[in-house]
CSV table of N, CA, C and O in Angstrom, one decimal:
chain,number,residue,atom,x,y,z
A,1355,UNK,N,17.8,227.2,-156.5
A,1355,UNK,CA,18.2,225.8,-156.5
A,1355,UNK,C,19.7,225.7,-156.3
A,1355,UNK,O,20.5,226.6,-156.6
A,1356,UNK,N,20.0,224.4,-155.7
A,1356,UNK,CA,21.4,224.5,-155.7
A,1356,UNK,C,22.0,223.8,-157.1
A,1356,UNK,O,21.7,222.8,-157.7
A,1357,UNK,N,23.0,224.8,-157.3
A,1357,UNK,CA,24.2,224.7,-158.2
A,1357,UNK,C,25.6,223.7,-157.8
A,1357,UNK,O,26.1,223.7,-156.7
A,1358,UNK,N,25.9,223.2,-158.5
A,1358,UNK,CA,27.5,222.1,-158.5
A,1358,UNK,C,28.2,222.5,-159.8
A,1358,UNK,O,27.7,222.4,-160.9
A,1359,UNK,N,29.2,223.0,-159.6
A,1359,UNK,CA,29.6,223.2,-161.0
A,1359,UNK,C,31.2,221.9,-160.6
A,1359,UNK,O,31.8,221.9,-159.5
A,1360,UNK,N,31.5,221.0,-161.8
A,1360,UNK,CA,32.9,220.2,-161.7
A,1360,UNK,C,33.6,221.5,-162.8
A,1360,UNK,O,33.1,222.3,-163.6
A,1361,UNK,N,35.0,221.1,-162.4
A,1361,UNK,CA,35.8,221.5,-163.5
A,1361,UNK,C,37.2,220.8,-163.2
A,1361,UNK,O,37.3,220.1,-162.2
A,1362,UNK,N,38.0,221.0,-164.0
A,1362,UNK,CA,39.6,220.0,-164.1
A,1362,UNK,C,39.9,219.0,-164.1
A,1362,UNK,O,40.8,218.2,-163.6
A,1363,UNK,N,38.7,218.9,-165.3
A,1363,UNK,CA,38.9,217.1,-165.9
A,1363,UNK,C,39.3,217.6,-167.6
A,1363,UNK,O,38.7,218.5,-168.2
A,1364,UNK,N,40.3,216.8,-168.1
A,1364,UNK,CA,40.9,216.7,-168.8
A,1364,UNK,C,41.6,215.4,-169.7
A,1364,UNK,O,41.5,214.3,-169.2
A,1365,UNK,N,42.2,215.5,-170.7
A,1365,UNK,CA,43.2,214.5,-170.6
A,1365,UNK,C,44.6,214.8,-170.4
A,1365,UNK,O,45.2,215.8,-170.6
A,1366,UNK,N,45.0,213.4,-169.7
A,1366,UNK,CA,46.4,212.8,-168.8
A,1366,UNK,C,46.3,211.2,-169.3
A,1366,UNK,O,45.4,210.4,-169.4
A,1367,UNK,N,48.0,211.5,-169.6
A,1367,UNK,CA,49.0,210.0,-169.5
A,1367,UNK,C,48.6,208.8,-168.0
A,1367,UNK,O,48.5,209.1,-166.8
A,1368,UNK,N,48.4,207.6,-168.6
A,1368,UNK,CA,48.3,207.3,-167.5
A,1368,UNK,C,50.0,207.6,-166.3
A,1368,UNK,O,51.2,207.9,-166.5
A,1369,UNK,N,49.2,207.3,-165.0
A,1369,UNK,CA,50.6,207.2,-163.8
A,1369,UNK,C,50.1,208.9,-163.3
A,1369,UNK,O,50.0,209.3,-162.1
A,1370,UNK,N,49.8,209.8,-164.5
A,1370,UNK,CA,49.5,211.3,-164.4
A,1370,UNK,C,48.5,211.6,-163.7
A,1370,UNK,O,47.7,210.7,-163.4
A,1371,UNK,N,48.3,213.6,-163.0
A,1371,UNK,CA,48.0,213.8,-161.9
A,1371,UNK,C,46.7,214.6,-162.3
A,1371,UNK,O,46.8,215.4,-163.3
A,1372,UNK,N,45.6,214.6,-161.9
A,1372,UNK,CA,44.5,215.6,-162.1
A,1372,UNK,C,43.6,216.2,-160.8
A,1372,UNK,O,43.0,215.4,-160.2
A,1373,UNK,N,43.5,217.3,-160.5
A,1373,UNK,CA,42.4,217.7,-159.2
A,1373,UNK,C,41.1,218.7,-160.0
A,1373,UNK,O,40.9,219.8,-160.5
A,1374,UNK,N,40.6,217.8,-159.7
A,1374,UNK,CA,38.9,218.1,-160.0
A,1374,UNK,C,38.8,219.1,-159.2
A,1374,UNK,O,39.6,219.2,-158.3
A,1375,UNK,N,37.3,220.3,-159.4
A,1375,UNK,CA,36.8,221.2,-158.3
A,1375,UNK,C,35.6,221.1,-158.4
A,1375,UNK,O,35.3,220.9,-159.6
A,1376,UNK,N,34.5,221.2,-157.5
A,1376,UNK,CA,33.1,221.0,-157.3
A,1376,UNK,C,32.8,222.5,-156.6
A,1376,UNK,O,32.5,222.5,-155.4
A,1377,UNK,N,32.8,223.6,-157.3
A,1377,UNK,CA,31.7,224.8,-156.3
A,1377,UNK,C,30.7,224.3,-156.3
A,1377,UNK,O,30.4,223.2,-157.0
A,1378,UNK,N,29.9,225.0,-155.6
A,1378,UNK,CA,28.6,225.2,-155.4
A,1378,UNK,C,28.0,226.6,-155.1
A,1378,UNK,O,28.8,227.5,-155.0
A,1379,UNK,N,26.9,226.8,-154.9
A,1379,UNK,CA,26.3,227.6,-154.6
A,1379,UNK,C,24.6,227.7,-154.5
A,1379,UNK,O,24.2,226.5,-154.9
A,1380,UNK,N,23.6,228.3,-154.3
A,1380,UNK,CA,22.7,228.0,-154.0
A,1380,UNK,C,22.0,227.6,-152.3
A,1380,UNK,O,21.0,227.9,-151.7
A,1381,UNK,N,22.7,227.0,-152.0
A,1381,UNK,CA,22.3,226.8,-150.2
A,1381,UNK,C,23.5,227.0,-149.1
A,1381,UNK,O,24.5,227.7,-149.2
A,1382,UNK,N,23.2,226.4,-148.3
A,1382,UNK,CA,24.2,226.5,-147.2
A,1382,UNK,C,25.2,225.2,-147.6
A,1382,UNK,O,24.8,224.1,-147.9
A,1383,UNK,N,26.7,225.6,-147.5
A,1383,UNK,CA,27.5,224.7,-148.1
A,1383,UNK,C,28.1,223.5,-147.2
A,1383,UNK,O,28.2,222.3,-147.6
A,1384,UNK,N,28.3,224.1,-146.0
A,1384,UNK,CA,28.9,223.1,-144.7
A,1384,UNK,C,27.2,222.5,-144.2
A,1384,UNK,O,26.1,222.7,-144.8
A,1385,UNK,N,27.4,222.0,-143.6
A,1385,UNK,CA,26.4,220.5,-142.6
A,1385,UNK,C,26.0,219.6,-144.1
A,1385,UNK,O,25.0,219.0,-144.2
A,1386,UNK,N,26.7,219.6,-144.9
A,1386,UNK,CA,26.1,218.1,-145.9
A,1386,UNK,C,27.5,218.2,-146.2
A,1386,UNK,O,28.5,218.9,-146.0
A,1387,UNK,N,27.1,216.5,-147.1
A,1387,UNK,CA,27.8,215.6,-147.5
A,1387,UNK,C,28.5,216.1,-148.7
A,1387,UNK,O,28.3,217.3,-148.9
A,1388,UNK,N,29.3,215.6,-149.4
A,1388,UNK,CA,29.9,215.7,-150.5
A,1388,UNK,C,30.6,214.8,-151.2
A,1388,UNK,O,31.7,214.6,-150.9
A,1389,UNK,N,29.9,214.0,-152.6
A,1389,UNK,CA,30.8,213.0,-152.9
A,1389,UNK,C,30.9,213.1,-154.4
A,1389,UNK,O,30.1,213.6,-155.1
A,1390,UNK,N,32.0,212.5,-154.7
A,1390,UNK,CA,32.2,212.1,-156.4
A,1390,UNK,C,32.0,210.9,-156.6
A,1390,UNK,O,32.3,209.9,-156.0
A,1391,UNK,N,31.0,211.0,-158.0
A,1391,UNK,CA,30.5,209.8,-158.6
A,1391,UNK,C,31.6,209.8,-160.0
A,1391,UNK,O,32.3,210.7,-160.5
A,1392,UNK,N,31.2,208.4,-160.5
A,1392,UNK,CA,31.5,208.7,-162.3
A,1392,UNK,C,30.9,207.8,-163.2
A,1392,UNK,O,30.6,206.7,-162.6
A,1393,UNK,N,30.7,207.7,-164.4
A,1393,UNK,CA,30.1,207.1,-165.0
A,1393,UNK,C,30.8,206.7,-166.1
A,1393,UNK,O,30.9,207.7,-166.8
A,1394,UNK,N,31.3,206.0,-166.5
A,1394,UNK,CA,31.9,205.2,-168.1
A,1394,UNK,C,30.9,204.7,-169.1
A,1394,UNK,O,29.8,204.2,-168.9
A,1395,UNK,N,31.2,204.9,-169.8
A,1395,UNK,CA,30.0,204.3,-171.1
A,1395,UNK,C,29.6,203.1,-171.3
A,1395,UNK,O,30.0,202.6,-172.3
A,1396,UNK,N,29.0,202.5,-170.7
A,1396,UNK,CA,28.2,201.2,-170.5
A,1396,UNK,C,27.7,201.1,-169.3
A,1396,UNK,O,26.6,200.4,-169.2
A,1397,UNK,N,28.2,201.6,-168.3
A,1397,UNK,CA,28.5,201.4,-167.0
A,1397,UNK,C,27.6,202.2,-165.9
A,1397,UNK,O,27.7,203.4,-166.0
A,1398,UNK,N,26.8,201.7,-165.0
A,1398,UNK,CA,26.2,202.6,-164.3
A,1398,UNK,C,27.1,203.5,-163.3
A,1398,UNK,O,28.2,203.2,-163.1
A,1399,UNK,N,26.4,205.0,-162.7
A,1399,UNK,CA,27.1,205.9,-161.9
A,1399,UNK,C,27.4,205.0,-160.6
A,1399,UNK,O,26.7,204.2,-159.9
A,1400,UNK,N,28.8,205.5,-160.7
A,1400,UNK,CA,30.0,204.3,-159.8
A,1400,UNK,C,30.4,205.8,-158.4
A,1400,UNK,O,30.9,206.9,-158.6
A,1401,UNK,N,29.9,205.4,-157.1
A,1401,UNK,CA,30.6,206.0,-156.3
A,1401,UNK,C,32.1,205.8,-156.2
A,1401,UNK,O,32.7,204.8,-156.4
A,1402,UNK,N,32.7,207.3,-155.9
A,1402,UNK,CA,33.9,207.4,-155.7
A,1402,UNK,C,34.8,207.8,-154.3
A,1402,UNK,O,35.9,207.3,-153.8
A,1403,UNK,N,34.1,208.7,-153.9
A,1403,UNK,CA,34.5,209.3,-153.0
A,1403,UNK,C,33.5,210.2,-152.4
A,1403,UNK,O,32.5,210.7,-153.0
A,1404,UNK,N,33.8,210.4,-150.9
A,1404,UNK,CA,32.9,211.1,-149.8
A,1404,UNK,C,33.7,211.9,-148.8
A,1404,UNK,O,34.8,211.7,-148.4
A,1405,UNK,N,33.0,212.7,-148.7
A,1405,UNK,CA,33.5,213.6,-147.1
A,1405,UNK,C,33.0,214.0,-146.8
A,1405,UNK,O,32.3,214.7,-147.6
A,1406,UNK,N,32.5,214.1,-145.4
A,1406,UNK,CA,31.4,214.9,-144.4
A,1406,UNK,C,31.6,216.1,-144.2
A,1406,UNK,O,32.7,216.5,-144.0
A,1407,UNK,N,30.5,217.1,-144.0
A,1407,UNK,CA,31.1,218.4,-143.5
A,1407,UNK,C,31.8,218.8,-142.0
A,1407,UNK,O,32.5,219.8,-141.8
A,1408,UNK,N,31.5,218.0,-141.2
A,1408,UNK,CA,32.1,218.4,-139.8
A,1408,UNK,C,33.6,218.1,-139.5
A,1408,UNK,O,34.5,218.8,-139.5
A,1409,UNK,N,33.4,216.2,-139.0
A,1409,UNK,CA,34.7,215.9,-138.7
A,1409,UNK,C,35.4,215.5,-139.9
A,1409,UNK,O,36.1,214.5,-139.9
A,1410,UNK,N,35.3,216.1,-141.0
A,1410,UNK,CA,36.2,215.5,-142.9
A,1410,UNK,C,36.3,214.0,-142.9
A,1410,UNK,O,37.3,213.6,-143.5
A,1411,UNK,N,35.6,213.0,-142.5
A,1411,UNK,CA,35.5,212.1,-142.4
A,1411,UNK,C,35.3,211.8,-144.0
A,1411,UNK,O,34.5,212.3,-144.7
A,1412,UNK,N,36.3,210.5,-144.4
A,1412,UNK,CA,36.2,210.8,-146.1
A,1412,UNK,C,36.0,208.8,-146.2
A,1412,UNK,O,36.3,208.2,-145.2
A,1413,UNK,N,35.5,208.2,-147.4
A,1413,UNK,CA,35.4,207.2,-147.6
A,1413,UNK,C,35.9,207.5,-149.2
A,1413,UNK,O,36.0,208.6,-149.9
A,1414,UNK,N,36.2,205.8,-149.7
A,1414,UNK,CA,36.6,205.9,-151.2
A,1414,UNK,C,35.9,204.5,-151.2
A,1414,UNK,O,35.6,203.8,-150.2
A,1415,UNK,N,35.7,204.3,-152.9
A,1415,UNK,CA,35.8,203.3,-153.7
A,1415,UNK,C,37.6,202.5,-153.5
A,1415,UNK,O,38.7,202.9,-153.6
A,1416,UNK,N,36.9,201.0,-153.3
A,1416,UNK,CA,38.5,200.0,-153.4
A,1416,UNK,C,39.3,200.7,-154.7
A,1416,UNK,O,40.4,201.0,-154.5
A,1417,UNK,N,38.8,200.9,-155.8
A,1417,UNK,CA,39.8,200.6,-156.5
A,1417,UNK,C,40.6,202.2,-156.8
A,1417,UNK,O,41.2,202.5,-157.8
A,1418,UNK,N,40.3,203.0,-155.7
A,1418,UNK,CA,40.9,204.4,-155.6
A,1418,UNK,C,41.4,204.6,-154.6
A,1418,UNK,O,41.9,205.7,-154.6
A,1419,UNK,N,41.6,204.0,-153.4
A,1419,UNK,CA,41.9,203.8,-151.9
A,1419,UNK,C,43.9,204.0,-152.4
A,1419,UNK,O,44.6,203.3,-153.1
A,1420,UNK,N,44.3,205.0,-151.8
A,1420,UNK,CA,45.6,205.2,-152.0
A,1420,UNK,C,46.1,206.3,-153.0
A,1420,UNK,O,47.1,207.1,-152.7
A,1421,UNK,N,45.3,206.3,-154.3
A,1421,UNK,CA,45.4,207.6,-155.1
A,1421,UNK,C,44.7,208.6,-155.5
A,1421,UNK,O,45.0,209.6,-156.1
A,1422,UNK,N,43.4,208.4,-154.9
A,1422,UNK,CA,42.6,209.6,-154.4
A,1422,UNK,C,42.3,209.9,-153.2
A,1422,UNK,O,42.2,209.2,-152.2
A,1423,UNK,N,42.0,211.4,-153.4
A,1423,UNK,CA,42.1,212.3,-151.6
A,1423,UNK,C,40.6,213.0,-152.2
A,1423,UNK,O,40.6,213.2,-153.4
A,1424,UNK,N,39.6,213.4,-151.7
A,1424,UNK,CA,38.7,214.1,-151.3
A,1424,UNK,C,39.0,215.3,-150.4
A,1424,UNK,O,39.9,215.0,-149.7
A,1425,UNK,N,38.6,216.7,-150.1
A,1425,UNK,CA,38.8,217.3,-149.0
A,1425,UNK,C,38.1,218.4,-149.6
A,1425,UNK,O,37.9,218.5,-150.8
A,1426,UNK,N,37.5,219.3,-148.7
A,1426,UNK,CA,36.7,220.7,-148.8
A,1426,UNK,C,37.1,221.8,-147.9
A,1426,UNK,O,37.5,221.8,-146.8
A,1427,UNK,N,36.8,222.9,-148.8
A,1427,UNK,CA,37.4,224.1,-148.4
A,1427,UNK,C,35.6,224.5,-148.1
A,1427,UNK,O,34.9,224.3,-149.0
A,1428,UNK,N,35.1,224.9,-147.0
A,1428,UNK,CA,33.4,225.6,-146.7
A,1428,UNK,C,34.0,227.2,-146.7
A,1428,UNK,O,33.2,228.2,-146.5
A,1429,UNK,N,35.1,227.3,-146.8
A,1429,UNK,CA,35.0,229.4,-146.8
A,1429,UNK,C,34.8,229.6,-148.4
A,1429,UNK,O,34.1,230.6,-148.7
A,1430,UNK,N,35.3,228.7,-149.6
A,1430,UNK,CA,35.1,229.0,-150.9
A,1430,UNK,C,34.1,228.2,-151.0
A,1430,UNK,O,33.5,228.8,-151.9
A,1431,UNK,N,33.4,227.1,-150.7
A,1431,UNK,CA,32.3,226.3,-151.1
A,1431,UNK,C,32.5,225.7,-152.2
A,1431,UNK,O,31.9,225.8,-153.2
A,1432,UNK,N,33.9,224.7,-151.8
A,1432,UNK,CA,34.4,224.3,-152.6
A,1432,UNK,C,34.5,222.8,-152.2
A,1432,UNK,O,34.2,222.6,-151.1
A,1433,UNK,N,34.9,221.6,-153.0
A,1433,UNK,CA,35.4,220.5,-152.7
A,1433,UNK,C,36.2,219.9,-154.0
A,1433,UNK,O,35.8,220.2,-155.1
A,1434,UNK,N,37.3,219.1,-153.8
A,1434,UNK,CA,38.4,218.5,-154.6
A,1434,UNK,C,38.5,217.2,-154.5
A,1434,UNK,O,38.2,216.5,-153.6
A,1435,UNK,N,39.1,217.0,-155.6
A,1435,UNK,CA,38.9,215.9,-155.9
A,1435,UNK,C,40.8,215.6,-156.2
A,1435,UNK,O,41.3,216.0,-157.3
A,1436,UNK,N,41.5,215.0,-155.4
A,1436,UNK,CA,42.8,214.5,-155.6
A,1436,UNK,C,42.9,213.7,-156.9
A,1436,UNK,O,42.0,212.8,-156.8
A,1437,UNK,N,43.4,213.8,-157.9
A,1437,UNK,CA,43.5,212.2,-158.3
A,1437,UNK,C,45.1,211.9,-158.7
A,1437,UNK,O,45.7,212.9,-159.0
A,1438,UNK,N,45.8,210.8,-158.7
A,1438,UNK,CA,47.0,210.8,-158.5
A,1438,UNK,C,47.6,209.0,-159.3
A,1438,UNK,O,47.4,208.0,-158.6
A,1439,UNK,N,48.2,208.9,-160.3
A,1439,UNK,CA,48.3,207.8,-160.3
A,1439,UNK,C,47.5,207.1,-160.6
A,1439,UNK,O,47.1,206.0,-160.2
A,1440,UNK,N,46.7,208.4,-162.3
A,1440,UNK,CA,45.9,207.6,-162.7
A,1440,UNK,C,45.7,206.7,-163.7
A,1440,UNK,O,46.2,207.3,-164.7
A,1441,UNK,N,44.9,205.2,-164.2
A,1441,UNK,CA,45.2,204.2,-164.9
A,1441,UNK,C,43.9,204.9,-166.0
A,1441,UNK,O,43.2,206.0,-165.8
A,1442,UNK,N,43.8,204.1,-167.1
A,1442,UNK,CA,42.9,204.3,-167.9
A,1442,UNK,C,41.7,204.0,-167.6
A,1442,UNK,O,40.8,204.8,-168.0
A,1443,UNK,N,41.3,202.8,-166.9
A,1443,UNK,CA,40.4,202.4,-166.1
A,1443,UNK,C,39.5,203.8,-165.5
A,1443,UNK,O,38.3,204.0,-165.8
A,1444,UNK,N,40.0,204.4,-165.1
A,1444,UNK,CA,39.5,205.7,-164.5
A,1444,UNK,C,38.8,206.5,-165.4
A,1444,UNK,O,38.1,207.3,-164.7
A,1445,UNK,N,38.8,206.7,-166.8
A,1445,UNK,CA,38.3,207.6,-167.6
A,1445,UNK,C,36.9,207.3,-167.2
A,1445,UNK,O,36.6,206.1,-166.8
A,1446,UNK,N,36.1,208.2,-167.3
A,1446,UNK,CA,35.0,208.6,-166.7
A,1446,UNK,C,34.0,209.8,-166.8
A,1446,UNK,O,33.6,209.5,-165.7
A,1447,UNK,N,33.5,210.6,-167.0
A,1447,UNK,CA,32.6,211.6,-166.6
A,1447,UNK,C,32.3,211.5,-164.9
A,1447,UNK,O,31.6,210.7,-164.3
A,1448,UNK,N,33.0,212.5,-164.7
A,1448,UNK,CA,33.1,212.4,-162.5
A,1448,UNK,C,32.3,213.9,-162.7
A,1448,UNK,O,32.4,215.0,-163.1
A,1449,UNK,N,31.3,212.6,-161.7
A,1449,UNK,CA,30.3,214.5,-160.9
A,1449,UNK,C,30.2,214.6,-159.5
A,1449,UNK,O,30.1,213.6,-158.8
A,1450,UNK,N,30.2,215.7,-159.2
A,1450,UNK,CA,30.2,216.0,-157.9
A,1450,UNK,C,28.5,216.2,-157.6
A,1450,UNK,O,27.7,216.7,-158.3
A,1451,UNK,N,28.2,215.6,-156.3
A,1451,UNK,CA,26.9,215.7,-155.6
A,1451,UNK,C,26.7,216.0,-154.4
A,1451,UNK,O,27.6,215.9,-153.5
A,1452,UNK,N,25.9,216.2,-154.1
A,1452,UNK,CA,25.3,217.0,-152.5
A,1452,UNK,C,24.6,216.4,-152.3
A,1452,UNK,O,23.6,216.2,-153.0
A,1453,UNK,N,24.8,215.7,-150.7
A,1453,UNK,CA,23.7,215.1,-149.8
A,1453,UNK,C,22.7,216.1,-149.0
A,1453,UNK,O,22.8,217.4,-149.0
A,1454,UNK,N,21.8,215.6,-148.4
A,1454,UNK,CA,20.7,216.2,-147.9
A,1454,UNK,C,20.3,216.2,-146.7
A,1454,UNK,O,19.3,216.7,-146.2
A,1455,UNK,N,21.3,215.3,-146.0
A,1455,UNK,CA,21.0,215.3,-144.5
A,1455,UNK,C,22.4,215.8,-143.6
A,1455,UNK,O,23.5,215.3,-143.8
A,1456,UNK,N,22.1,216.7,-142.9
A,1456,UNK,CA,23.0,217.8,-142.1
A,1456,UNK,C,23.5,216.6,-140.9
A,1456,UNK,O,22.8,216.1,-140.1
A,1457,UNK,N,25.1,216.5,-141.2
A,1457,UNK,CA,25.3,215.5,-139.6
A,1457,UNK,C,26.5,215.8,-139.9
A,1457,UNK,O,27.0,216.0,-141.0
A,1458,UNK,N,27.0,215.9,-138.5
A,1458,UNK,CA,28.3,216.2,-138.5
A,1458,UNK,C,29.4,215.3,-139.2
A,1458,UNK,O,30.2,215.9,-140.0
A,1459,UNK,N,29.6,213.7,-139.1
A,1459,UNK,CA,30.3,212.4,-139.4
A,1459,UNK,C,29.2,212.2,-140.6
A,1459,UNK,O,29.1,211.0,-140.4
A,1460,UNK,N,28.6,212.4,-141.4
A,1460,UNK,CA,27.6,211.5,-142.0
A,1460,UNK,C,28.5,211.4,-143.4
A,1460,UNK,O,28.9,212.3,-144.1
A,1461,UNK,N,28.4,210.1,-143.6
A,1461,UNK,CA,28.7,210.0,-145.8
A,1461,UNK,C,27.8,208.8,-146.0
A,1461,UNK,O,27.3,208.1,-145.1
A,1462,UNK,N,27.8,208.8,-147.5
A,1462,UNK,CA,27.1,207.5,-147.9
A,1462,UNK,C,27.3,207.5,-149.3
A,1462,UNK,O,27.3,208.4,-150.1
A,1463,UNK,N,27.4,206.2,-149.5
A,1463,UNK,CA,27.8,206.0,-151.3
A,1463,UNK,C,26.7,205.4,-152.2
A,1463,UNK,O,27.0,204.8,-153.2
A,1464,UNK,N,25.3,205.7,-151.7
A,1464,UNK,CA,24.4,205.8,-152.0
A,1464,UNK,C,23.7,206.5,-152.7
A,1464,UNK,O,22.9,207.2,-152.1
A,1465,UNK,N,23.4,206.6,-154.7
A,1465,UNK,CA,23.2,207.5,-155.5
A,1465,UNK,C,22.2,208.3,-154.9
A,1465,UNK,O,22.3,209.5,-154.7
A,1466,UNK,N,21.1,207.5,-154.5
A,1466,UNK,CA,19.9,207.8,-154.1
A,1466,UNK,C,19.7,209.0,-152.9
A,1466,UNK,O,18.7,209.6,-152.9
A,1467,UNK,N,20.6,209.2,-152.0
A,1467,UNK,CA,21.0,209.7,-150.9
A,1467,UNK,C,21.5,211.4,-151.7
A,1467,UNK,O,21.3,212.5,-151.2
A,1468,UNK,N,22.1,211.1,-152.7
A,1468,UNK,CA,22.5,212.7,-153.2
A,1468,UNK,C,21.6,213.6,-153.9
A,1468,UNK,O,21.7,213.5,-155.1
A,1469,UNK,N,20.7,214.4,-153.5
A,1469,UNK,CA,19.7,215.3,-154.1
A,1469,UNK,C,20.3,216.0,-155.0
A,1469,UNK,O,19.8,215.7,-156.0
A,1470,UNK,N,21.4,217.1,-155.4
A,1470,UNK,CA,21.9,217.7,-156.1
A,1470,UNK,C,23.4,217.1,-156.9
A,1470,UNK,O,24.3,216.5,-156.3
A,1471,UNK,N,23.4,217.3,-158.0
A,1471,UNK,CA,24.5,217.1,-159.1
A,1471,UNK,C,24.7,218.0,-159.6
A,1471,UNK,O,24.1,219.0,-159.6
A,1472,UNK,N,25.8,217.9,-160.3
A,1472,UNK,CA,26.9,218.6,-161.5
A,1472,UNK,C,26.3,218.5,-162.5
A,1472,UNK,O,25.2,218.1,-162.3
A,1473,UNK,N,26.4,218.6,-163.5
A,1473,UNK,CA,27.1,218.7,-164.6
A,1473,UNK,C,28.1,217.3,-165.2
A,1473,UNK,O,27.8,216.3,-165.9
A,1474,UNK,N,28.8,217.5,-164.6
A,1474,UNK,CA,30.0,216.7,-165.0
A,1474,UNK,C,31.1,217.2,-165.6
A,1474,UNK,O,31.1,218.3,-166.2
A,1475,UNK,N,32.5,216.4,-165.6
A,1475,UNK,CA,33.9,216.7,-166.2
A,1475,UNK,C,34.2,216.0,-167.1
A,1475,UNK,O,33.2,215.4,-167.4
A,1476,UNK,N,34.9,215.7,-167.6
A,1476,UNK,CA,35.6,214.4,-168.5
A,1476,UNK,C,36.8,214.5,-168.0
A,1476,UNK,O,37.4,215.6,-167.8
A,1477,UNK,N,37.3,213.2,-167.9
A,1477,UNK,CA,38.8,212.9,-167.4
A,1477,UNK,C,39.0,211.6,-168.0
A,1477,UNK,O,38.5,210.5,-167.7
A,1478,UNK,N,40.0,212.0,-169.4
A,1478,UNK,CA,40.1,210.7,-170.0
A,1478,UNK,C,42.0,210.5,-169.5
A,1478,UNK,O,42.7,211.4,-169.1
A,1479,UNK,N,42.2,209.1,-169.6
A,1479,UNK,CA,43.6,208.7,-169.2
A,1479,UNK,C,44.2,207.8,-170.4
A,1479,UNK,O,43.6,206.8,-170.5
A,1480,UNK,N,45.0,207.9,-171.0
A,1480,UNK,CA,45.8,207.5,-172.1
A,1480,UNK,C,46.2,206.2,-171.8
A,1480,UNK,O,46.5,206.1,-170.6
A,1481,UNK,N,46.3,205.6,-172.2
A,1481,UNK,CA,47.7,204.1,-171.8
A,1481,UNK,C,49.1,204.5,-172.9
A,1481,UNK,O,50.1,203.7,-172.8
């Protein structure tokens, strides 16, 4: 089965910097998707971020547009998660997920759309 492992969630001050990592293993890593979700305690799993395997075509959540970067490494089967400039608002459990349809340009911020998950990290942010 395929594996997602998150790691480099922690706590940070807010304004403070953190980069998440999503391996994987289990299938073939490049032709799918890749996105981070997160969830807060009341709150349903909130898309964050996407990147495609071909042309790195990346999408965000509004309220991350500017301080987070997405990008993947396919020789480690890896993907990252920037985070930069971040508010408390942000604390969350962020999981990394795998889509299921092979296209070069494809993302979608569609829970339903990602067959495999993490685990999860914790990334709390201080005020």
């Amino acid at each position: 089965q395929v594996q997602l492992l998150e790691s480099g969630g922690g706590l940070v001050p807010a304004g403070g910097s953190l980069r998440l990592s999503c391996a994987a293993s289990g299938r073939t890593f490049i032709r799918y998707p890749i996105a981070w979700f997160r969830q807060a305690p009341g709150n349903e799993r909130e898309f964050v971020a996407a990147i495609s395997w071909g042309t790195r075509s990346t999408r965000y959540v509004d309220s991350v547009k500017g301080r987070f970067t997405i990008s993947r490494d396919d020789a480690k089967s890896t993907v990252y998660l920037q985070m930069n400039s971040l508010k408390p608002e942000d604390t969350a459990v962020y999981y990394c997920a795998s889509g299921d349809v092979a296209s070069s340009d494809y993302t979608t911020t569609r829970r339903d759309d990602y067959a495999y998950w993490g685990q999860g990290t914790q990334v709390t942010v201080s005020s």
